[in-house]
Amino acid sequence: MTAQDLEKLLQEMSLEEKVGQMVQLSPAVYGKDSVITGPAGEVALTEEKTALIGSLLGTGDPEVIRRIQKEAVARQPHHIPMLFMLDVINGDQTIFPINLALGCSFDPDMAERTASIAAREASAAGVHVTFAPMLDLVRDARWGRVMESPGEDPTLNARIGEALVHGFQGENVGEPGRVAACLKHFAGYGAPEGGREYDNVELSEQTFRNDYLTAYQAAVDAGCRMAMTSFNTLNRVPSSANRVLCRQILRGEMGFDGVLISDYAAVEELISHGIAADRREAAKLAVEAGVDIDMMTTCYLDNLPDLVRSGEVPEALVDEAVRRILRLKNDLGLFENPYKDADAAAVQNVWCCDAFRKEARASAPETFVLLKNKENLLPLDVDTGDGSGGGEKILFAGPYLDSHALYGSWSFPNHPEEIPTLRERLEQRGDGRFLYARGCGMLPDKTVLTDHPLSDLTPAQNVEAVDAACRLAAEADRVVLFLGEHIRQTGEGASRTSLRLPEPQMELLRRVSAVNRNTIAVLFTGRPLVLREVEQLAGAVLCVWRPGTEGAQAILDVLFGETEPSGRLSMSFPRAEGQEPLYYSRFQGGRPRFSASDPKAYRIGYIDEDYWAYHAFGAGEGYTRFSYSPVSLSAAKLCGADPDRAGTDASGAAAQITAAVTLTNTGRRRGTEIVQMYLRDRTGSVVRPVRELKGFRRVTLDPGESREIPFVIAEPMLRFIRLDGTFGSEPGLFDVYIGHDSTTDNSAAFALV
Ligand code: BGC
């Protein structure tokens, strides 16, 4: 449809029809099954109103979608097709590592590939929009949804976020195999006080703009077609009623011109927030704030027509929302083909096809972070060199040995029971030297967690299971324990005050490591954990997050050294829960501590615990070692505001500086390093962080090989929100750090003039 035709259609639509476009419900209103991801309110709709609804969420079944679409197009007075939206977060049927793990890969290209596969699978099912990427900056591991975000760093999140948008949408959302992306949750949802789910957010204007908006902005710049409001309150106004946030910042300043949808029931929740007296007022506030679609309530449907007729809401507000929604439908090509790619036969060839599973297997090791590897316990030494091709007896145990739930929350595989378990993959290797034990219990995947112990075994059965594992551990040369959080311990509504492994698993680790010191812990988690005791007990610790469909195979690839774990932490791991929120990009403070030997009293931090992370942002090992040369700079002065002055400037300042290191693989295996470049602005009109990630590169080298790794530094990289609220740089001294992680001391200094 041309833009004029679209405008003509809009003019012809009745007010009720227009409001219908602004409503999203679940297929339940059509009597169809769907995934319910929030409280299911009572929605009683007349036939007439049902016919006007503009979009549905929660089904990825191509037959259901085709059937509903056919009826919808026939019934809608202007035959306007529906939008089908779904949470395709970590993949559709081929499940990839969770977003936090994708952050750890520092590999936007890989992230883009996973998103484009997810888009292929979802669009073949008939889905038009995915509620992804989630780009909330996360700095408090107690919050359950940290697993959905790439992590704590604005730049890393921005690079992963824009890659995901490109992966989902391609060049044109109307093309086959593409879906529209929806950035969420706007804004600041990642910073609830105390890490408590759905709680208030307090962010200074500086922190909000410098850190929290960065990744959302990158997604907008990448052309993301939709955005979702967040549940939280910011500056005492819930996002779905926050005009400053939605109109002034998102649309005005950030340049977003797509469709803004509320989060699940967030319009009606304005009442509970205490900002609207009733559903009518909630609808008024949300539409005034610029929320185009009301997800999962009928506040708009029941109240907007009357609000417009009574003159309380200008019809122009409804028109602008509907215009955006129709434009998206048109760009998806739905007026020509309302089913887009929905094809029940095609999905059989697309879903979980070999090529996609191969990508799932290859991507996961890039996200695994090796946190400890004492005496090179890993990779498992299969060949002892005695000509037998091996010989070590290895015990594999723990609750994840037999688990199919190797994926994270927000994954909805149709056949979770077909996801291979670790034991199944180990048995396929057909190695008689492997021993197996359950070790301890874990509740079934679907259990809604409350306060019960996380084991399905009685205390006595647990003791028996541990005893059995210990007997085998005593015979084994090495032990691999597959441990971790229950799948429901992270995700929405899963905040925790404890960041520890479930107690039955700790008991297993304590007892087994006492009889076999070559114990390796493989950890499934959706958040940073407190690992001090785990690392005292286990000789090696490999964090595999929630790796997805091919998780078991990918883990074995890494354990047996067929590939290496090449992820680095995208979120700091704390020493104790009391350190949260925790992130590397902090302020030095007026009474700093620089090292553990500095006194603690009257200095920044705690008296009973160190200030720094247990494992820092960027940390992680591989199976080889790397050395870094000192940082070299191509110039000592960088030209500020006017780069044209470069070269002609009397001070000899350059338009850009190249900072470089020579990286050498000093180990005996080919391996990958993630070279990280941080900048520090020594003084500013406002306090500047101790350092900020500004560049990174994955580099693979053969043993003995060296390579120069350059990073270009230009003035725009040095900009921030200054004291007067403007965005720009300030002259002065800067440090460039290039090294293995966020604690590197390898640095050089330059001046911005
Ligand atoms: C979540 C969103 C999600 C939506 C739809 C909400 O509860 O906060 O992230 O996209 O449900 O399922």
PDB file of C-alpha atoms in Angstrom, residues 27 54-70 81-88 92-93 117-130 173 175-180 332-334 337-348 350-351 414:
ATOM      1  CA  PRO A  27      -5.385 -15.915  21.384  1.00  0.00           C
ATOM      2  CA  GLY A  54      -5.297  -5.315  16.124  1.00  0.00           C
ATOM      3  CA  SER A  55      -2.730  -7.731  17.498  1.00  0.00           C
ATOM      4  CA  LEU A  56      -2.214 -10.899  19.510  1.00  0.00           C
ATOM      5  CA  LEU A  57       0.648 -12.181  21.594  1.00  0.00           C
ATOM      6  CA  GLY A  58       1.675 -15.586  22.742  1.00  0.00           C
ATOM      7  CA  THR A  59       1.336 -18.043  19.887  1.00  0.00           C
ATOM      8  CA  GLY A  60       3.944 -19.369  17.530  1.00  0.00           C
ATOM      9  CA  ASP A  61       1.812 -22.076  16.000  1.00  0.00           C
ATOM     10  CA  PRO A  62       1.520 -21.545  12.236  1.00  0.00           C
ATOM     11  CA  GLU A  63      -1.828 -23.302  11.955  1.00  0.00           C
ATOM     12  CA  VAL A  64      -3.392 -21.323  14.784  1.00  0.00           C
ATOM     13  CA  ILE A  65      -2.001 -18.107  13.345  1.00  0.00           C
ATOM     14  CA  ARG A  66      -3.305 -18.790   9.853  1.00  0.00           C
ATOM     15  CA  ARG A  67      -6.737 -19.725  11.172  1.00  0.00           C
ATOM     16  CA  ILE A  68      -7.048 -16.647  13.389  1.00  0.00           C
ATOM     17  CA  GLN A  69      -5.715 -14.362  10.671  1.00  0.00           C
ATOM     18  CA  LYS A  70      -8.181 -15.681   8.136  1.00  0.00           C
ATOM     19  CA  PRO A  81      -4.781  -8.071   9.177  1.00  0.00           C
ATOM     20  CA  MET A  82      -3.527  -8.680  12.696  1.00  0.00           C
ATOM     21  CA  LEU A  83      -0.020  -8.499  14.022  1.00  0.00           C
ATOM     22  CA  PHE A  84       1.193 -11.635  15.800  1.00  0.00           C
ATOM     23  CA  MET A  85       3.830 -11.016  18.410  1.00  0.00           C
ATOM     24  CA  LEU A  86       5.821 -13.443  20.535  1.00  0.00           C
ATOM     25  CA  ASP A  87       8.717 -13.507  22.969  1.00  0.00           C
ATOM     26  CA  VAL A  88      11.360 -15.012  20.721  1.00  0.00           C
ATOM     27  CA  ASP A  92      12.383 -19.907  18.619  1.00  0.00           C
ATOM     28  CA  GLN A  93      12.752 -23.691  18.372  1.00  0.00           C
ATOM     29  CA  ILE A 117      17.994 -17.899  12.770  1.00  0.00           C
ATOM     30  CA  ALA A 118      15.394 -17.082  15.417  1.00  0.00           C
ATOM     31  CA  ALA A 119      13.700 -14.791  12.897  1.00  0.00           C
ATOM     32  CA  ARG A 120      13.701 -17.531  10.244  1.00  0.00           C
ATOM     33  CA  GLU A 121      12.067 -19.999  12.603  1.00  0.00           C
ATOM     34  CA  ALA A 122       9.581 -17.530  14.097  1.00  0.00           C
ATOM     35  CA  SER A 123       8.502 -16.000  10.802  1.00  0.00           C
ATOM     36  CA  ALA A 124       7.911 -19.449   9.309  1.00  0.00           C
ATOM     37  CA  ALA A 125       5.552 -19.962  12.230  1.00  0.00           C
ATOM     38  CA  GLY A 126       3.711 -16.769  11.289  1.00  0.00           C
ATOM     39  CA  VAL A 127       5.166 -14.459  13.933  1.00  0.00           C
ATOM     40  CA  HIS A 128       5.596 -10.820  12.833  1.00  0.00           C
ATOM     41  CA  VAL A 129       7.187  -9.187  15.845  1.00  0.00           C
ATOM     42  CA  THR A 130       9.500 -10.481  18.551  1.00  0.00           C
ATOM     43  CA  VAL A 173      11.170  -6.543   7.758  1.00  0.00           C
ATOM     44  CA  GLU A 175      11.407  -9.852   3.426  1.00  0.00           C
ATOM     45  CA  PRO A 176      10.755 -13.530   3.996  1.00  0.00           C
ATOM     46  CA  GLY A 177      12.428 -14.834   7.126  1.00  0.00           C
ATOM     47  CA  ARG A 178      12.417 -11.521   8.966  1.00  0.00           C
ATOM     48  CA  VAL A 179      10.496 -10.233  11.967  1.00  0.00           C
ATOM     49  CA  ALA A 180      10.245  -6.774  13.478  1.00  0.00           C
ATOM     50  CA  LEU A 332       5.622  -6.238   6.899  1.00  0.00           C
ATOM     51  CA  GLY A 333       3.647  -6.694   3.692  1.00  0.00           C
ATOM     52  CA  LEU A 334       0.534  -7.877   5.547  1.00  0.00           C
ATOM     53  CA  ASN A 337      -0.179 -11.240   2.275  1.00  0.00           C
ATOM     54  CA  PRO A 338      -1.638 -11.328   5.790  1.00  0.00           C
ATOM     55  CA  TYR A 339       0.056 -14.667   6.520  1.00  0.00           C
ATOM     56  CA  LYS A 340       3.520 -13.443   5.597  1.00  0.00           C
ATOM     57  CA  ASP A 341       5.726 -16.542   5.968  1.00  0.00           C
ATOM     58  CA  ALA A 342       3.336 -18.663   8.075  1.00  0.00           C
ATOM     59  CA  ASP A 343       3.618 -22.158   6.687  1.00  0.00           C
ATOM     60  CA  ALA A 344       2.890 -25.247   8.747  1.00  0.00           C
ATOM     61  CA  ALA A 345       4.671 -27.490   6.242  1.00  0.00           C
ATOM     62  CA  ALA A 346       7.740 -25.268   5.919  1.00  0.00           C
ATOM     63  CA  VAL A 347       8.388 -25.129   9.640  1.00  0.00           C
ATOM     64  CA  GLN A 348       9.135 -28.821   9.618  1.00  0.00           C
ATOM     65  CA  VAL A 350      13.163 -24.946   9.227  1.00  0.00           C
ATOM     66  CA  TRP A 351      12.690 -25.605  12.942  1.00  0.00           C
ATOM     67  CA  ASN A 414       7.781 -27.398  21.494  1.00  0.00           C
TER      68      ASN A 414
END
